[in-house]
Coordinates of C-alpha atoms in Angstrom, one line a residue:
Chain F
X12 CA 162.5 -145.8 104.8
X13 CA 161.3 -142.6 106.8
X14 CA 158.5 -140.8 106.6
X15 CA 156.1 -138.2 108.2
X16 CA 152.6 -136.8 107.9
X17 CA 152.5 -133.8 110.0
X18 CA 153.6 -134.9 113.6
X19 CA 152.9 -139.0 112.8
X20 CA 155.5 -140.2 111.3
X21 CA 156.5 -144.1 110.0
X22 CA 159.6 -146.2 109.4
X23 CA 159.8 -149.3 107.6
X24 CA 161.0 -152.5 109.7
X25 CA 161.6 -156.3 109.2
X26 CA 159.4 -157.9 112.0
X27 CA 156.6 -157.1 114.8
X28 CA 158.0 -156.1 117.5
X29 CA 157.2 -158.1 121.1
X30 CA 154.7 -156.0 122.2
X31 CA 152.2 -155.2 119.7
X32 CA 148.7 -157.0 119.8
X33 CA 146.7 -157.3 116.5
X34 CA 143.8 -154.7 116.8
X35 CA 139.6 -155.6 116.5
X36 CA 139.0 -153.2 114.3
X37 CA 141.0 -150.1 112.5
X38 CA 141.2 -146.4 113.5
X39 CA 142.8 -143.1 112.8
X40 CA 146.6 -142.6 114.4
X41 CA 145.6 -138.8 115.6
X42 CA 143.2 -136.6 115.5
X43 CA 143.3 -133.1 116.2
X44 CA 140.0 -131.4 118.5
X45 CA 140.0 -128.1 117.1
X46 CA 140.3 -128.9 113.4
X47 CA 138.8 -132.2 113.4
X48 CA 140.8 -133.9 111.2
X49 CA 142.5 -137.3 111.5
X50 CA 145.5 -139.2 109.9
X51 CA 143.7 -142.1 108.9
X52 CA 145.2 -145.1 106.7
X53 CA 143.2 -146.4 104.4
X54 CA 143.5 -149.7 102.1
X55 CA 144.8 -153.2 102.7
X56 CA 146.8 -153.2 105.7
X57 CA 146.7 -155.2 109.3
X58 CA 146.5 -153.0 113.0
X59 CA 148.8 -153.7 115.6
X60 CA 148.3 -151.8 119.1
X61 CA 150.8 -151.1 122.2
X62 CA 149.0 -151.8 125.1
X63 CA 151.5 -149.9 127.3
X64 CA 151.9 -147.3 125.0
X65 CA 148.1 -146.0 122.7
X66 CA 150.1 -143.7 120.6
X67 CA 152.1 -146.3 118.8
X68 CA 151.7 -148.7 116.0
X69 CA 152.7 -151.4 114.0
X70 CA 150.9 -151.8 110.4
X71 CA 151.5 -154.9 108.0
X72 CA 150.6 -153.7 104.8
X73 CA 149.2 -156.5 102.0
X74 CA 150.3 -156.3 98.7
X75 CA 147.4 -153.6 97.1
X76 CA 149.0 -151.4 99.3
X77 CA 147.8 -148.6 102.0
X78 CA 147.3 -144.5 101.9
X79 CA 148.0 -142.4 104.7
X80 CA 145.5 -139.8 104.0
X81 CA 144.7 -136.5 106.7
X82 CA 141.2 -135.6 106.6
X83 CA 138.0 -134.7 108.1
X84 CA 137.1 -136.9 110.8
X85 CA 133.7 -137.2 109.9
X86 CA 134.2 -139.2 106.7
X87 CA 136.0 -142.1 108.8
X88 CA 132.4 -142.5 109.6
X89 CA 131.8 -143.9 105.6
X90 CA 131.4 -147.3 105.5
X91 CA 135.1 -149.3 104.6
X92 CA 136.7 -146.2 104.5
X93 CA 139.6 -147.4 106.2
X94 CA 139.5 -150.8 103.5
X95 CA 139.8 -148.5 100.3
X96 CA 143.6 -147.4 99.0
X97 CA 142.2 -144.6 97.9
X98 CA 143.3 -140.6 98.4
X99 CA 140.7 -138.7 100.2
X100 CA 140.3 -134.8 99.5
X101 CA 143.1 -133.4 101.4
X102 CA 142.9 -131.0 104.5
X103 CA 146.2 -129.9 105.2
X104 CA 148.8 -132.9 104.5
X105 CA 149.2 -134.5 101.1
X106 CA 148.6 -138.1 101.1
X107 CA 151.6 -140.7 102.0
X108 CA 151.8 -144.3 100.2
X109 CA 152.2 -147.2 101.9
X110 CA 154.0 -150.0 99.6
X111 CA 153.8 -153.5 100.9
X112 CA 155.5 -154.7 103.8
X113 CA 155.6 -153.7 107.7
X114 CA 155.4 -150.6 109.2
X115 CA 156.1 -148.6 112.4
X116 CA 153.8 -145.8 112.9
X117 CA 154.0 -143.3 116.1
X118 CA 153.9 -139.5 117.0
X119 CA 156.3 -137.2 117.1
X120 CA 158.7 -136.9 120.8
X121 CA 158.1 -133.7 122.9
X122 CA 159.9 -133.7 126.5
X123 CA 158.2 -132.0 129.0
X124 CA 160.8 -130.2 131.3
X125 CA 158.7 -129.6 134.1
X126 CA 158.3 -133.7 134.6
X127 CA 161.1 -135.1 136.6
X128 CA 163.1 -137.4 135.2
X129 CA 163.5 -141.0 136.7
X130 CA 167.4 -141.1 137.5
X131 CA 169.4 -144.4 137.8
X132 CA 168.8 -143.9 141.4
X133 CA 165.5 -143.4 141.1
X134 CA 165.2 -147.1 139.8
X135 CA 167.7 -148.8 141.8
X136 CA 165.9 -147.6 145.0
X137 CA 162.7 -148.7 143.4
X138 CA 163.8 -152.0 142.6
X139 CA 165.4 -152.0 146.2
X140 CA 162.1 -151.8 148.2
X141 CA 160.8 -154.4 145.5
X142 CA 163.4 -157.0 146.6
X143 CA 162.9 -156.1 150.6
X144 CA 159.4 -156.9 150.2
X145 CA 160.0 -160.2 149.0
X146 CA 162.3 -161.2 151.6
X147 CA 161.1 -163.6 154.1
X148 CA 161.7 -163.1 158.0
X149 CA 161.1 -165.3 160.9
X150 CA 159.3 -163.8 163.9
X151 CA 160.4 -163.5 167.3
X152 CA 158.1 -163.9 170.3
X153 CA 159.9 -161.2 172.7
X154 CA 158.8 -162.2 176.5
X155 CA 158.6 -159.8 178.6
X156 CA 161.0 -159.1 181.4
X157 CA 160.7 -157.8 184.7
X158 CA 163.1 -155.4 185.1
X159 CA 162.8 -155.5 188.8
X160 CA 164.5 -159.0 188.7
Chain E
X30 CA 129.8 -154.8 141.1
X31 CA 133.7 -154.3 141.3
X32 CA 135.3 -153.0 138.3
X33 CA 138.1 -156.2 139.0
X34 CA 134.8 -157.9 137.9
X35 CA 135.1 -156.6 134.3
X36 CA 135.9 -159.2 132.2
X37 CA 137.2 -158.7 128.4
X38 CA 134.6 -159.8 126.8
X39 CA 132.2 -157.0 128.7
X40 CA 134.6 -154.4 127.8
X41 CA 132.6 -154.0 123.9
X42 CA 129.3 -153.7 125.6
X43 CA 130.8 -151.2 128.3
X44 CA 132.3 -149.0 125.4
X45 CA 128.7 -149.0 123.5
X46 CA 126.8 -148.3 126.7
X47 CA 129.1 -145.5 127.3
X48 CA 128.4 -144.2 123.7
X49 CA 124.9 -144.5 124.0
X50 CA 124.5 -142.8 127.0
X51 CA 127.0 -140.1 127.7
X52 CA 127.4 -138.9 124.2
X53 CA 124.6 -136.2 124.2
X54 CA 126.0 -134.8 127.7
X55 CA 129.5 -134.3 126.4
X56 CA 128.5 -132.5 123.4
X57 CA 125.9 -130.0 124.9
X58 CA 122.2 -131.7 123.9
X59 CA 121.8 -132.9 127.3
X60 CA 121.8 -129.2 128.3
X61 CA 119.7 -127.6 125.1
X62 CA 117.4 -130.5 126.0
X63 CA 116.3 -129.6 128.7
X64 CA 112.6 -129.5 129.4
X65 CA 110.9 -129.0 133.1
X66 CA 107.9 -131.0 132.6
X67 CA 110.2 -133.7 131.8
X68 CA 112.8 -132.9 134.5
X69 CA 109.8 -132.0 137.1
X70 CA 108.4 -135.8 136.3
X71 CA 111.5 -137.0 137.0
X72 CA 112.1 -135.9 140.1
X73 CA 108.1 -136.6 141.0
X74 CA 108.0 -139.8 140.0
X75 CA 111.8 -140.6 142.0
X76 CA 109.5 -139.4 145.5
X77 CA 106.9 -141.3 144.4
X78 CA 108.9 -144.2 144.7
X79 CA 109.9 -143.5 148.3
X80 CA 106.2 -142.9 149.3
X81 CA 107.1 -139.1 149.6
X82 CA 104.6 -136.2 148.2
X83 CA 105.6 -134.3 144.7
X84 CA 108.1 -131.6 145.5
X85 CA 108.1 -128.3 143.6
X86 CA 111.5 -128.0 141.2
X87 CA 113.8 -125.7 141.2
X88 CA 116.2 -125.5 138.4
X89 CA 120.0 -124.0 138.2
X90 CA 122.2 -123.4 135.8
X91 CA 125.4 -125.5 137.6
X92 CA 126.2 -127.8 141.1
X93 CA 127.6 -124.8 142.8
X94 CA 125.0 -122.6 142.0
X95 CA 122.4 -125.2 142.9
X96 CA 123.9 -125.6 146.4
X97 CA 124.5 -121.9 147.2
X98 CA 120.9 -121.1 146.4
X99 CA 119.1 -124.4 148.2
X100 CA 121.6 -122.7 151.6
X101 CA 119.7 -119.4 150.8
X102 CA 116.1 -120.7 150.8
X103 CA 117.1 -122.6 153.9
X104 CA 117.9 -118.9 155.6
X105 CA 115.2 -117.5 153.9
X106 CA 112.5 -120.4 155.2
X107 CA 114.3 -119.9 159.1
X108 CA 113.9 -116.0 158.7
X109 CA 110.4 -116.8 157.7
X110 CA 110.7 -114.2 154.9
X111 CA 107.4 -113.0 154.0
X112 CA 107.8 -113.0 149.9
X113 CA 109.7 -116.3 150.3
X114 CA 107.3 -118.0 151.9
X115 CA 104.2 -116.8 149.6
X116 CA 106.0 -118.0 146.5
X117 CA 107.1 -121.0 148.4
X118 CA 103.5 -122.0 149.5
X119 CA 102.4 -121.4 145.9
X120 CA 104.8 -123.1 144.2
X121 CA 104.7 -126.3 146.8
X122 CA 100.4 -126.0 146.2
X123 CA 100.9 -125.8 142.2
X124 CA 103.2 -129.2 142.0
X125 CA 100.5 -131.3 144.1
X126 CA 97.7 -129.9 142.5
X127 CA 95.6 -132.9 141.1
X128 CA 95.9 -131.5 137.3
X129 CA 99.1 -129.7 136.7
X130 CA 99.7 -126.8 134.9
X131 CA 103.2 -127.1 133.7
X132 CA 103.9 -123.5 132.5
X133 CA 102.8 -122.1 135.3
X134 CA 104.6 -123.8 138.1
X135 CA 107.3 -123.5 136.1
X136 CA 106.9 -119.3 136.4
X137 CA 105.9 -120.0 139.7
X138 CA 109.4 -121.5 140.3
X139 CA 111.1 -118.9 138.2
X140 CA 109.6 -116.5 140.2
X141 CA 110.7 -117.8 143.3
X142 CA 114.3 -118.5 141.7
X143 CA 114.9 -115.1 140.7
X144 CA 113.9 -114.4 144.4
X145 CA 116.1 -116.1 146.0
X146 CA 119.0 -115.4 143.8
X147 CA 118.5 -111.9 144.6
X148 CA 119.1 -112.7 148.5
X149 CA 121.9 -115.3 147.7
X150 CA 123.7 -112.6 145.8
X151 CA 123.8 -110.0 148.7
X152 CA 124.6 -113.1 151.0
X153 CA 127.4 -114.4 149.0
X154 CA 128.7 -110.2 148.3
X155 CA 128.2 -109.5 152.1
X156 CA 130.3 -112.9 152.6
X157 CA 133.0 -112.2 150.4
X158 CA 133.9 -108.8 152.0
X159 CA 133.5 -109.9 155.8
X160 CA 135.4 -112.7 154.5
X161 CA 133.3 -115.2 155.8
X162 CA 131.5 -116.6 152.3
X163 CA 132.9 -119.7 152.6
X164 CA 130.4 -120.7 155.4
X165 CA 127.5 -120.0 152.9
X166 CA 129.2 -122.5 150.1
X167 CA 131.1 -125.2 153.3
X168 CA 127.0 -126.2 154.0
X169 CA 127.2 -128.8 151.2
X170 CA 124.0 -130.8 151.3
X171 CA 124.2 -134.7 151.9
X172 CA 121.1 -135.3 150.3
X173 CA 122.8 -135.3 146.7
X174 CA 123.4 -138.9 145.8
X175 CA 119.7 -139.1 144.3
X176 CA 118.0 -141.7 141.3
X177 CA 117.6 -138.7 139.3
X178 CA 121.1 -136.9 138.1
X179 CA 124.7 -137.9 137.5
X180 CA 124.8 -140.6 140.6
X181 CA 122.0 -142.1 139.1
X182 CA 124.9 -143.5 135.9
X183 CA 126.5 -145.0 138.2
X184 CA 124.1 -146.7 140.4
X185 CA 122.3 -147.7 137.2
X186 CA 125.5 -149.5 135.9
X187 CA 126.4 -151.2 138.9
X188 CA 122.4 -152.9 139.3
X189 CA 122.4 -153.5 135.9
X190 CA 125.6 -154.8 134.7
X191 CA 126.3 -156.9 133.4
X192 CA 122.2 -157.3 131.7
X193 CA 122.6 -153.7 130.3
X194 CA 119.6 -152.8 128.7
X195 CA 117.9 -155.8 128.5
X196 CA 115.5 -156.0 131.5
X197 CA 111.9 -155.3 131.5
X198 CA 111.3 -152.0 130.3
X199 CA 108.3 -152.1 133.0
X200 CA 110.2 -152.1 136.3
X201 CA 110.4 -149.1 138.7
X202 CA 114.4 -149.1 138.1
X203 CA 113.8 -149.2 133.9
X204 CA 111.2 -146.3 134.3
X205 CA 113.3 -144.6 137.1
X206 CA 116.6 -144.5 134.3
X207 CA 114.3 -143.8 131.5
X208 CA 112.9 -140.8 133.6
X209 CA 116.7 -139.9 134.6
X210 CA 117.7 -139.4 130.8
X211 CA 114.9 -137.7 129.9
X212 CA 115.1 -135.1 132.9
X213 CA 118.5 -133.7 131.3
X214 CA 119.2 -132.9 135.5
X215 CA 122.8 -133.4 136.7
X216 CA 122.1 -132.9 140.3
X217 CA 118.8 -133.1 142.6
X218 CA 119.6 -131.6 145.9
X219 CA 116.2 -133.1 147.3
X220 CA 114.3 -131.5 150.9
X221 CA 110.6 -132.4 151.8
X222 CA 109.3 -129.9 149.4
X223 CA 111.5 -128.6 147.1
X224 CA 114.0 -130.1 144.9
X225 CA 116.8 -127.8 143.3
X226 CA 118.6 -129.3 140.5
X227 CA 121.4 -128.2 138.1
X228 CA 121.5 -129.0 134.3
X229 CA 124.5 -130.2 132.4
X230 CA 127.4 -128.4 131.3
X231 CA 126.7 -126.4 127.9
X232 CA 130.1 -127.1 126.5
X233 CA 133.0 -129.3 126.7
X234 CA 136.1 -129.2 124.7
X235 CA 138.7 -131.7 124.2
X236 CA 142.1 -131.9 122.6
X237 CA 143.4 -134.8 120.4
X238 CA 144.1 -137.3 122.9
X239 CA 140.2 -136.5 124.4
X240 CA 141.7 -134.7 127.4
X241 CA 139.9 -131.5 128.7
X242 CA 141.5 -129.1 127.1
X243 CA 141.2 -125.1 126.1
X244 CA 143.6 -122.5 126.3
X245 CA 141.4 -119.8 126.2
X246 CA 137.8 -121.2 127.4
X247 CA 136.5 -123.1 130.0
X248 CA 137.3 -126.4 129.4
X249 CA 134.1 -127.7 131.3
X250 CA 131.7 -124.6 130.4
X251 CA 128.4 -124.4 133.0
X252 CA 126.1 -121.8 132.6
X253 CA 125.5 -119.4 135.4
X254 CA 122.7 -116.7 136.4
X255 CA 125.2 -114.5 137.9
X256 CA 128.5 -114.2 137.6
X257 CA 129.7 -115.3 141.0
X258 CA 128.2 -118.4 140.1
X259 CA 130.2 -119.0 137.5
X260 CA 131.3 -123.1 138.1
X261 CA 133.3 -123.4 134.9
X262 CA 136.7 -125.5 134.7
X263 CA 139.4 -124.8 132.9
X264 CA 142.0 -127.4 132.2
X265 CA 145.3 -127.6 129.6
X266 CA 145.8 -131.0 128.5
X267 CA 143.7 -132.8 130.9
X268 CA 145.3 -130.6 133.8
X269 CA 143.0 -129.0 136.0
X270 CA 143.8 -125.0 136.2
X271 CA 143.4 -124.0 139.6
X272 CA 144.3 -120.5 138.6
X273 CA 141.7 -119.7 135.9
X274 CA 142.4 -116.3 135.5
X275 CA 146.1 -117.5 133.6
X276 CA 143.8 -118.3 131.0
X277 CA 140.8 -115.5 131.7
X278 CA 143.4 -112.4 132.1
X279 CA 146.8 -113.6 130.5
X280 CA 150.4 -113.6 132.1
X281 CA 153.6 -111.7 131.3
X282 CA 157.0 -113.0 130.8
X283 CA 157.7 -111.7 134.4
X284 CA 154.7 -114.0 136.2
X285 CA 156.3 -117.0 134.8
X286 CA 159.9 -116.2 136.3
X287 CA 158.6 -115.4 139.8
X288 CA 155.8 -117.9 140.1
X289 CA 156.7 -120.6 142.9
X290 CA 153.5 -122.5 141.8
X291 CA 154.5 -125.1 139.8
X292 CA 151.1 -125.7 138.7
X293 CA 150.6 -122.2 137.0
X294 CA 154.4 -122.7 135.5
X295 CA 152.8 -125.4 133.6
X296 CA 150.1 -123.9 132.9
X297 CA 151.6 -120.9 131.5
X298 CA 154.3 -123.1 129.6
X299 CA 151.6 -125.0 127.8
X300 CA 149.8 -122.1 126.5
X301 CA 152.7 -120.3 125.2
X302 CA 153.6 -123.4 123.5
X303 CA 150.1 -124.1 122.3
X304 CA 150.1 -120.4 120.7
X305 CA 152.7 -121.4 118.4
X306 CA 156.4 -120.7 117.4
X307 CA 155.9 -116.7 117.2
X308 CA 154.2 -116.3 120.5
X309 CA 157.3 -118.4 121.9
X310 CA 159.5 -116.0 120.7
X311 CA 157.9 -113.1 121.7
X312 CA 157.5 -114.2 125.5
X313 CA 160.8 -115.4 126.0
X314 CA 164.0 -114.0 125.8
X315 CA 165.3 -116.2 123.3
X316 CA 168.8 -117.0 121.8
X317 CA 169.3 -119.2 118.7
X318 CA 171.8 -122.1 119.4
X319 CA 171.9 -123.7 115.8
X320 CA 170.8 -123.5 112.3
X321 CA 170.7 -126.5 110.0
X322 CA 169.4 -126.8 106.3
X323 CA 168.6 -130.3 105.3
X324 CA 167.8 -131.5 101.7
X325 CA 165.4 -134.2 101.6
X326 CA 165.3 -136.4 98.1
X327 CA 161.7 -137.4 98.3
X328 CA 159.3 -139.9 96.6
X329 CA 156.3 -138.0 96.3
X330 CA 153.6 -140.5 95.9
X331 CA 151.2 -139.3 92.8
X332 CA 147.4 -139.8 92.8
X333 CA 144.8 -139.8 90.1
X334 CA 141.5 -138.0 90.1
X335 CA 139.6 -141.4 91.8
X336 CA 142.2 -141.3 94.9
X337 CA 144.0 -144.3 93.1
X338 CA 148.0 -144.1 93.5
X339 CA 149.7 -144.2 90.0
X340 CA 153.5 -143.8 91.3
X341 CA 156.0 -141.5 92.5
X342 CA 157.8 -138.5 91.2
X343 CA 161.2 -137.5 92.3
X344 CA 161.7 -134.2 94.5
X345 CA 163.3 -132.3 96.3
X346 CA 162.7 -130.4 99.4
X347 CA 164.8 -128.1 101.6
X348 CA 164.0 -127.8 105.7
X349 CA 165.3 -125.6 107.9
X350 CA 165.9 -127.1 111.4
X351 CA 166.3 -123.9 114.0
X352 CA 167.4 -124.4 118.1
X353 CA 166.8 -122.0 120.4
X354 CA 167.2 -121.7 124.0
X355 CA 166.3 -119.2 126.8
X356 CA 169.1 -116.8 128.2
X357 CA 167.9 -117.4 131.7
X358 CA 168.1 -120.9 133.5
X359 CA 164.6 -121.4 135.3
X360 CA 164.3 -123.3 139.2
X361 CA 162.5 -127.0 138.4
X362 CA 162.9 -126.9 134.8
X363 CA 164.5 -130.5 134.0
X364 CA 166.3 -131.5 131.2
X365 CA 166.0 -135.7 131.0
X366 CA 169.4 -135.3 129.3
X367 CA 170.7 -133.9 132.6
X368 CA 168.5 -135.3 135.4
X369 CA 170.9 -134.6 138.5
X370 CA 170.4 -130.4 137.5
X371 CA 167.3 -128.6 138.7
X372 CA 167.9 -125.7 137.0
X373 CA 167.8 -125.4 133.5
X374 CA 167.0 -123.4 130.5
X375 CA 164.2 -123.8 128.0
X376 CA 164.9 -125.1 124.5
X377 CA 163.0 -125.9 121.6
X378 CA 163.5 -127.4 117.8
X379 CA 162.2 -125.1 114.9
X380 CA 160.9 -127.3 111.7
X381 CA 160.3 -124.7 109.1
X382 CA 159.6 -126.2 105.6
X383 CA 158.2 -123.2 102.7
X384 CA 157.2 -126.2 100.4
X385 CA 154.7 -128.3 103.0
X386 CA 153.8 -125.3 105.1
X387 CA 155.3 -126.4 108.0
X388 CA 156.6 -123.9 110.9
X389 CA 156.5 -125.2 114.2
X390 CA 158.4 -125.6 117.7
X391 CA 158.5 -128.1 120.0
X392 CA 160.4 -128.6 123.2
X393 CA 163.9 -130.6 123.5
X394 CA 167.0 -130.7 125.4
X395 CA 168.7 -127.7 126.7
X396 CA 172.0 -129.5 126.0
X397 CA 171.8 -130.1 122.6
X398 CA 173.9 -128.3 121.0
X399 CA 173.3 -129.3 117.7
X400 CA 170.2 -128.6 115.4
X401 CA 170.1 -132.0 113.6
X402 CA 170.4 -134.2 116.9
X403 CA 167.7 -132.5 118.6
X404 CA 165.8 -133.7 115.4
X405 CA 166.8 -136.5 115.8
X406 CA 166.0 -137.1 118.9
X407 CA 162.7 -135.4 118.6
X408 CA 161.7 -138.5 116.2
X409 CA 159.0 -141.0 117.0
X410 CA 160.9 -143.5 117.2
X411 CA 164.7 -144.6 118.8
X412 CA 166.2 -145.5 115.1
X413 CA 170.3 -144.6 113.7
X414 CA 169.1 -143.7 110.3
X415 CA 169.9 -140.1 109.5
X416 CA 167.7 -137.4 109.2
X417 CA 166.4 -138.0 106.0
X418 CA 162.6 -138.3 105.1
X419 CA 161.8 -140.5 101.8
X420 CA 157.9 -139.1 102.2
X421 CA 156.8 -136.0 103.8
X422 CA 154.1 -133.7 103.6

């Protein structure tokens, strides 16, 4: 199952993935500066974080389910907002449902052309200097000679 | 203190000290706070502490502004201006005078201020046209790392930590932090007799990721008493823009092809993007590549009037997925499709939806060659399921 709210958008999987750590405490996906509005899910659901990567996540929704709602960023401020399944008034995108089960939840790709890409070779000489660091050498005392002799 | 000596469990009461103390500067009441008893009291009471007599304060608007005029009344003191020097003497007599009157030292200093800022115009103006300003702004004082003003964050944190707020409210350091909040000062350039300090920025702006960010605005926005002392920063996605006046003055189409800079390229790049799909168009000359229409059979979720969900209803939605593509291939323009090339065209993927309001372009492949992939691959995540969304909105 696929899904999108504006640019976050959410596919149902089987299992956690490796690298996701089980968040302290739960927060909006995105929020957006000028408007001020988040996309927030609110209702009985579990947080997982990507360390390496802040814009992804993994949520394990319980069985009274979750809503995805987008809406001012000031009422996350309520107390258990994020713990009701409840729609909020809507800003700009019409609440999602979550049913139960486990979720991927990330933003929507851009490329930037003017990054450079990392080629094959790019890695390969990277891993090169890696592996010539690690390799020991024995040093040699050079005497030296007179060339005079 | 090290930050290596950060341990997890400190990370919580780092993230709450940060709150409690940087949150008025970064949205402006650090700046509208500002009062110069408090601010003067401040600075007082940090000579005081290194057995030095009460300097008179001098307040600016921002750090460059603050520097520029402390070099004028240091060439203005040497040239043993007459008008300087009366104000100066009066304003030096007024802050260690046994009961002070706040208002007017503070018009005293004004007074002077306005004074000197005359001078330090005509200094900077006679600078800029002998070419030779630099010299007044390269004399950067080394007297800046003071108790009171932005240094005095981190030399707070690093005595401190990890007892954050918890030691006696009576020691010198307590009152010297307390004193430093209150002041609202970023910077105290301090001499023997005058200290000239700089308030906060008025304004900062952010985008959604809490970069610096404004595409038509300072990003970092200081106040200023003249316009050449204008200090603002302006930054696109937590990119410093060296060349403000991209965003002050605007660019044209032919800017972008002949600028070597590839700073300003992404500059310019990210505001035409930021200004949406028409502005796109109209700056570049644009071909489209590929036009896709995609139904979507969708299971809107239905809500009651508490918020409560109640089920789904059946729909279905059409999308229109457009890619388009510059005519002209551009020098350092990559395509990660294509890494070996360095010159490339633009391309971006049009998502335009009548039913959820949605018309918008972002940037993909130039190789693509086909609407729906560049969908695809503009997705969140790496997945083979087609291109077919069970909820949207």
């Amino acid at each position: 199952m696929l899904g999108h709210q504006g640019d976050v958008q959410f596919m149902r999987i089987n299992k956690i993935p490796k690298d996701f750590e089980k968040a302290k405490s739960k927060t909006f996906f995105a929020k957006s500066e000028r408007s001020g509005h988040v996309h927030a899910l609110c209702g009985d659901y579990e947080l997982y974080t990507n360390p390496k990567n802040p814009s992804e996540f993994i949520v394990v929704v319980g069985k009274d389910g979750a809503v995805l709602n987008h809406t001012l960023f000031t009422n996350t401020a309520f107390e258990g907002f994020f713990d009701k399944t409840q729609a909020t008034k809507v800003a700009d995108h019409r609440p999602s449902f979550f049913k139960p089960g486990i979720y991927r939840v990330g933003i929507q790709k851009r490329i930037d052309p003017l990054r450079k890409p990392i080629t094959l070779f790019d890695r390969i000489r990277n891993r090169m200097s890696a592996l010539l660091g690690k390799i020991t050498y024995k040093q040699v005392n050079v005497t030296a000679v007179d060339v005079a002799d | 203190m090290d930050i290596d000596m950060l341990k997890s469990e400190n990370i919580p009461q780092l993230h709450e000290w940060i709150k409690k103390n940087f949150r008025d500067i970064f949205n402006g009441e650090r700046y509208r706070n500002f009062s110069f008893e408090k601010a003067f009291n401040a600075v007082k009471f940090a000579y005081q502490l290194k057995r030095q007599p009460a300097p008179f304060l001098v307040v600016c608007e921002n750090p460059l502004e603050a520097q520029l005029i402390k070099n004028a009344m240091d060439i203005l003191y040497k040239r043993k201006d007459e008008t300087f020097l009366n104000l100066f003497n009066q304003c030096k007599n007024l802050a260690r005078a046994k009961n002070i009157d706040y208002e007017i030292l503070e018009k005293a200093s004004n007074a002077l201020f306005e004074y000197t800022l005359t001078k330090c115009v005509v200094f900077v103006e006679e600078n800029i046209r002998n070419g030779k300003w630099k010299h007044l702004l390269l004399h950067v004082s080394e007297k800046i790392l003071t108790p009171i003003g932005i240094s005095a964050d981190h030399n707070y944190f690093i005595r401190a930590f990890p007892n954050l707020g918890q030691e006696p409210a009576s020691t010198n350091f307590r009152k010297l932090w307390q004193h430093h909040i209150e002041s609202c000062l970023m910077v105290v350039i301090t001499c023997r007799d005058v200290a000239v300090a700089s308030k906060y920025p008025k304004h900062f702006r952010f985008n959604g990721n809490r970069l610096l960010h404004s595409i038509d605005s300072p990003a970092v926005e200081f106040g200023y008493s003249h316009p050449i002392f204008d200090a603002s920063l302006y930054f696109i996605n937590g990119r410093i823009v060296h060349n403000k006046t991209l965003i002050t003055n605007g660019f044209t189409y032919q800017d972008f092809v002949q600028t070597e800079n590839a700073h300003d390229r992404v500059v310019m790049l990210e505001i035409i993007n930021e200004k949406g799909a028409e502005a796109i168009l109209n700056f570049f000359n644009i071909e489209e590549v590929d036009r896709k229409v995609i139904k979507h059979h969708l299971n809107m979720p239905m809500f009651n009037a508490f918020g409560e969900y109640v089920g789904d209803k059946e729909v279905e939605e059409e999308e229109t997925l457009i890619l388009y593509r510059t005519k002209e291939k551009f020098r350092n323009i990559y395509d990660p499709r294509r890494p070996f090339f360095q010159k490339n065209r633009l391309a971006w993927i049009r998502f335009v939806c009548p039913s959820t309001g949605t018309n918008y372009m972002i940037q993909t492949s130039p190789s693509f060659r086909n609407a729906l992939d560049a969908a695809k691959a503009s997705r969140a995540f790496n997945t083979r399921q087609s291109y077919a969304w069970m909820q949207r909105s």
